[in-house]
């Protein structure tokens, strides 16, 4: 289902609230031209004075709020420190009454200025801000009012007339209550306005009569205005309608360039016949770079723009809409009000890929539960509660939340699409990578490039129609296409005798294809004959493994035993199951250094892979599997991303710190095209005069019929044996 239109998920009031918080207007509507000097009230309290010491004179503001101080005569032996104009007096001693009066003066001035701030703020505030202003005023007013109580008690105790309950204390209380009253009014107005704003809907032509009726609005006084401008309005529509319709087609269309590049016109159709006819013959050496340059053009493209990353401008509607959604989600996760959340956090950057949004948000202190953030983000971004295609991954990066939101879109990405990327070409051509493969693409559309040399055993689990077969094809096809037969050889065990493996067996990289009838005998030949021969060869050349042997210029092919439908094999073996598992353990634990490796393709790992084998599997994947199967297959404790589409994969690779969500690649868009593609590449290898090592020494596992292969492919050119693998024993040691 996916995310859909972001703008439709946000009300106008939400947008206005974020806009008001981010960019509060300097003036409320209607006050823009009324210039009021902020300093016009600053002198209001300047001439407030309190008699001190033996000063019996009165100030010029004797009739002001503090006129009741005139009859107060402090102790003549005591002087006080007060700021009167620019004159400073240094007191020798202050009694308790002097201190009380000083505090009273400061509090009263603060209270008065607070009231003035309320008045001045009204012209600079939006209605949304009045709530905060009112809340602050209530708190300050109550504090001032409560100050009257201790002043009254002090007056009773001291007997000073000015501090009697009905004099200064009463005035202080009334001043505080007045400030609180103004705050209550502001808070009430804000609440009424926000409640009304939240209920507003977008105005359409159909909704205008209802709004008029519900609110009892008399529009008669505007009829003449409408008539005067009606003609101009329609003139405008006639002039701009055509341009607007053209523009409308481009609005709210995310990644239009993706759509352009994935149309039929943008796909690259491959003419295999033309490719084959242009091939050179009798190529002296099929090196990595030559093979890449030759076969890159054989791979069709389908979604070229899958890996592009677009940085969204901060001033765009998309950025603003997504930031609003994020603030709502963070407010729910942190249990804060929307405005308070918007003040504490913000959307720092926004990037969009074909599959995801990548967001970086300012971190809110105390909000560290990433699961809560992920849950709330999904709740706000998805279309409805039944939409499980949208997911979120949250990580901490210092003072920033990094969020990756999966948009829930899917697209068929091919190996050819990946080969258009410079980083992929560099990686595959790099000869320091023995067996380069593309293990899929991340949720952000970035290829996962790795060297299969690092994984002695591989396991790919998945039910039928999960995309498992295409993922297996993706992995082994890059191994075959960009390596010569002397580098890699495959031995297929296919109990279902599927068309896929029959077609792949036409490649010069396949030394044998079998059902499971003789699987135990094939394994024993490898373990008892081929493995000891290879072990001796390594020892004679003082090498620890097959890779060290290659460094000395001796290419011994890596043998991959691929077992499809492992559960079917186990079921067919019956009482021989234990012997099968025992042989599997030997291959997994003892033979990888000699270049004999295993790829298992079960429906699930339970009942197939025990703990001993699991610890030796460097590459494990679950294709479109339930969470339970993912946890079991990858041997992990937690997995949160749903694998909803065919080719969605949970991947665990040795040497990578965490499990990955990846999408598998296609060779071509259909099985029929896959067959045509594989056969064309196979013909091309033979036409170039491919050199194949003699693999007959592996025993029963070898059953290549070169004449039958040539007949099926329709080629007359023959392959040649580059070397007899048994002759390696006679190679002079370095």
CSV table of C-alpha atoms in Angstrom, one decimal, residues 258-269 299-306 354-355 410-418 420 666-670 673:
chain,number,residue,atom,x,y,z
A,258,UNK,CA,12.4,7.3,-11.4
A,259,UNK,CA,9.1,6.8,-13.3
A,260,UNK,CA,10.7,8.2,-16.4
A,261,UNK,CA,13.6,5.9,-16.2
A,262,UNK,CA,11.6,2.8,-15.5
A,263,UNK,CA,9.2,3.2,-18.4
A,264,UNK,CA,9.4,0.8,-21.4
A,265,UNK,CA,11.3,3.5,-23.4
A,266,UNK,CA,14.0,3.7,-20.7
A,267,UNK,CA,14.5,-0.1,-20.4
A,268,UNK,CA,17.4,-1.5,-22.4
A,269,UNK,CA,16.4,-4.3,-24.6
A,299,UNK,CA,22.3,-7.7,-18.7
A,300,UNK,CA,19.1,-5.8,-19.3
A,301,UNK,CA,18.2,-2.8,-17.2
A,302,UNK,CA,14.8,-2.2,-15.7
A,303,UNK,CA,14.9,0.5,-12.9
A,304,UNK,CA,18.0,2.5,-13.6
A,305,UNK,CA,17.3,5.2,-11.0
A,306,UNK,CA,16.9,2.9,-8.0
A,354,UNK,CA,13.3,5.3,-4.6
A,355,UNK,CA,12.4,3.1,-1.6
A,410,UNK,CA,8.5,-2.2,-4.7
A,411,UNK,CA,10.3,-2.3,-8.1
A,412,UNK,CA,12.1,-5.0,-10.0
A,413,UNK,CA,15.8,-4.1,-10.0
A,414,UNK,CA,18.1,-6.1,-12.2
A,415,UNK,CA,21.8,-6.9,-12.0
A,416,UNK,CA,22.1,-4.7,-15.1
A,417,UNK,CA,20.7,-1.8,-13.2
A,418,UNK,CA,23.5,-2.3,-10.6
A,420,UNK,CA,25.5,0.9,-14.4
A,666,UNK,CA,16.7,-10.1,-11.0
A,667,UNK,CA,18.8,-11.2,-13.9
A,668,UNK,CA,15.9,-10.4,-16.3
A,669,UNK,CA,12.2,-9.5,-15.6
A,670,UNK,CA,10.9,-13.1,-16.4
A,673,UNK,CA,14.0,-14.2,-20.5
